[in-house]
């Protein structure tokens, strides 16, 4: 029983490691100066609102994975987005996501939704070229229907949770300096 449990845990843990990831302890020999601030608490050079609604950044989805169990209420997804190092951010900032399509009531594009960036400035692969969002799918339980009402689902959260690898995501930001670590 213990052997089966250990093998299961190892297989589960290895599912989260990229196949081309270096072995633990291996030096990446990557120049990451652009990711650091000297001194560490000087946030005067932190980029804010580099990309805006009229000129958004286009990122590509690397993966979208459900991160809650099958019996959990609701659905939360971990979405990794490749920005090729062209959209630097630091911990505490947010990305604005522009869901595709237009509003039914007036035909205007959907408003930007802000999501806190879930990864460190080094990204999910420690190269500074990816970032991730953890998004809970917004749904509305209708007591009359006794089911989720598809007419009242969250536009952006459902778009993000439904993305597939290779899908493009239009983004603004990075936004905010309020949540940055103080000196």
Coordinates of C-alpha atoms in Angstrom, one line a residue:
X1 CA 0.0 0.0 0.0
X2 CA 2.8 2.4 0.9
X3 CA 4.6 1.7 -2.4
X4 CA 1.5 2.4 -4.4
X5 CA 0.8 5.6 -2.4
X6 CA 4.4 6.8 -2.9
X7 CA 4.3 6.0 -6.6
X8 CA 1.0 7.9 -7.0
X9 CA 2.3 10.9 -5.1
X10 CA 5.5 11.0 -7.3
X11 CA 3.5 10.7 -10.5
X12 CA 1.1 13.5 -9.4
X13 CA 4.0 15.8 -8.3
X14 CA 5.9 15.2 -11.6
X15 CA 2.8 16.2 -13.6
X16 CA 3.5 19.8 -12.5
X17 CA 7.2 19.8 -13.6
X18 CA 7.8 20.9 -17.3
X19 CA 9.4 18.1 -19.2
X20 CA 12.3 20.4 -20.3
X21 CA 12.9 21.8 -16.8
X22 CA 16.5 21.7 -15.6
X23 CA 17.3 19.4 -12.7
X24 CA 17.0 20.9 -9.2
X25 CA 20.2 22.7 -8.2
X26 CA 21.3 23.3 -11.8
X27 CA 22.5 26.8 -12.5
X28 CA 20.3 28.4 -15.2
X29 CA 23.1 30.8 -16.2
X30 CA 20.4 33.3 -17.1
X31 CA 21.0 37.0 -16.8
X32 CA 18.1 38.2 -14.7
X33 CA 19.2 41.7 -13.9
X34 CA 16.1 43.2 -15.4
X35 CA 14.1 41.4 -12.8
X36 CA 15.8 43.0 -9.8
X37 CA 15.7 46.5 -8.2
X38 CA 18.7 48.0 -6.4
X39 CA 18.2 48.6 -3.6
X40 CA 15.5 45.9 -3.4
X41 CA 12.9 48.3 -1.9
X42 CA 13.3 51.0 -4.5
X43 CA 10.2 50.8 -6.6
X44 CA 10.7 54.0 -8.5
X45 CA 11.5 52.1 -11.7
X46 CA 8.5 49.7 -11.5
X47 CA 6.6 49.8 -14.7
X48 CA 3.0 50.6 -14.5
X49 CA 0.4 50.6 -17.3
X50 CA 2.9 49.9 -20.0
X51 CA 0.0 48.4 -22.1
X52 CA -3.4 50.1 -22.2
X53 CA -6.8 49.4 -23.7
X54 CA -6.1 51.1 -27.0
X55 CA -2.7 49.3 -27.4
X56 CA -3.0 46.0 -25.4
X57 CA -0.4 43.3 -25.1
X58 CA -1.2 39.9 -26.7
X59 CA -0.1 37.0 -24.6
X60 CA -0.3 33.3 -25.5
X61 CA -1.8 30.7 -23.1
X62 CA 0.7 28.0 -22.2
X63 CA -1.6 25.9 -20.1
X64 CA -5.0 26.1 -18.2
X65 CA -5.4 23.6 -15.4
X66 CA -8.2 23.1 -12.9
X67 CA -6.6 23.4 -9.4
X68 CA -9.5 22.3 -7.2
X69 CA -10.7 18.7 -6.6
X70 CA -13.7 17.2 -8.5
X71 CA -16.0 17.5 -5.4
X72 CA -15.1 21.2 -4.8
X73 CA -17.8 23.8 -5.1
X74 CA -17.0 26.0 -8.1
X75 CA -14.0 25.8 -10.3
X76 CA -10.6 27.6 -10.0
X77 CA -8.1 27.4 -12.8
X78 CA -4.3 28.2 -13.0
X79 CA -3.6 29.9 -16.3
X80 CA 0.0 30.3 -17.5
X81 CA 0.5 33.0 -20.1
X82 CA 3.7 33.4 -22.2
X83 CA 4.7 37.1 -22.6
X84 CA 8.2 36.3 -23.9
X85 CA 9.7 38.7 -21.3
X86 CA 8.1 41.7 -23.0
X87 CA 5.6 42.3 -20.1
X88 CA 7.6 42.5 -16.9
X89 CA 5.9 42.8 -13.6
X90 CA 6.7 42.4 -9.9
X91 CA 4.9 40.7 -7.1
X92 CA 1.7 42.6 -6.0
X93 CA 0.8 43.9 -9.4
X94 CA -2.2 43.0 -11.6
X95 CA -2.9 42.3 -15.2
X96 CA -6.0 43.6 -17.0
X97 CA -7.7 41.1 -19.2
X98 CA -9.8 42.2 -22.1
X99 CA -12.4 39.4 -22.9
X100 CA -13.2 39.0 -26.5
X101 CA -16.6 40.1 -27.9
X102 CA -19.0 43.0 -27.2
X103 CA -21.6 43.8 -24.6
X104 CA -25.2 42.9 -25.7
X105 CA -26.7 46.1 -24.4
X106 CA -24.7 48.6 -26.4
X107 CA -22.3 46.7 -28.7
X108 CA -19.2 48.2 -27.0
X109 CA -16.2 46.0 -26.1
X110 CA -16.3 44.3 -22.7
X111 CA -14.6 46.2 -20.0
X112 CA -11.1 45.2 -18.7
X113 CA -11.1 43.0 -15.7
X114 CA -8.1 43.1 -13.3
X115 CA -6.6 39.9 -11.9
X116 CA -3.8 39.7 -9.4
X117 CA -0.7 38.0 -10.9
X118 CA -0.2 34.7 -9.1
X119 CA 3.4 34.0 -10.0
X120 CA 6.6 35.8 -9.0
X121 CA 8.4 38.1 -11.3
X122 CA 10.4 35.0 -12.5
X123 CA 7.3 33.4 -13.9
X124 CA 6.4 29.7 -13.8
X125 CA 9.6 28.6 -15.5
X126 CA 12.1 30.9 -13.7
X127 CA 12.9 32.7 -17.0
X128 CA 10.8 35.8 -16.5
X129 CA 8.9 35.0 -19.7
X130 CA 5.7 33.7 -18.3
X131 CA 3.1 34.8 -15.7
X132 CA 0.1 33.1 -14.2
X133 CA -3.4 33.9 -13.0
X134 CA -5.5 31.9 -10.6
X135 CA -9.1 32.5 -11.6
X136 CA -12.3 31.3 -10.1
X137 CA -15.1 30.7 -12.7
X138 CA -17.9 33.1 -11.9
X139 CA -21.3 31.5 -12.1
X140 CA -24.7 32.4 -10.7
X141 CA -27.0 29.8 -9.1
X142 CA -30.6 30.5 -10.0
X143 CA -32.9 29.2 -7.3
X144 CA -35.8 29.1 -9.7
X145 CA -33.9 27.0 -12.3
X146 CA -32.1 25.1 -9.6
X147 CA -29.1 25.3 -11.8
X148 CA -26.4 27.7 -13.0
X149 CA -27.9 30.5 -15.1
X150 CA -25.8 30.7 -18.3
X151 CA -27.1 34.2 -18.9
X152 CA -25.4 35.5 -15.8
X153 CA -22.0 33.8 -16.0
X154 CA -18.8 35.9 -15.6
X155 CA -17.6 37.0 -19.1
X156 CA -13.9 37.2 -18.4
X157 CA -13.5 34.4 -15.8
X158 CA -15.3 31.9 -18.1
X159 CA -13.2 33.1 -21.1
X160 CA -10.0 32.5 -19.1
X161 CA -11.0 29.2 -17.6
X162 CA -12.0 27.9 -21.1
X163 CA -8.7 28.9 -22.8
X164 CA -6.5 26.3 -24.4
X165 CA -2.8 26.3 -25.1
X166 CA -2.0 28.7 -27.9
X167 CA -5.0 30.9 -27.4
X168 CA -4.3 34.6 -27.4
X169 CA -5.2 36.8 -24.4
X170 CA -5.4 40.6 -24.8
X171 CA -3.9 42.3 -21.6
X172 CA -3.3 45.7 -20.1
X173 CA -1.0 46.7 -17.3
X174 CA 0.8 45.8 -15.2
X175 CA -1.3 47.8 -12.8
X176 CA -0.7 49.0 -9.3
X177 CA 2.0 49.8 -6.8
X178 CA -0.3 49.7 -3.8
X179 CA 0.4 46.1 -2.9
X180 CA 4.1 46.1 -3.3
X181 CA 6.3 45.1 -0.4
X182 CA 7.4 48.1 1.7
X183 CA 11.0 48.7 2.8

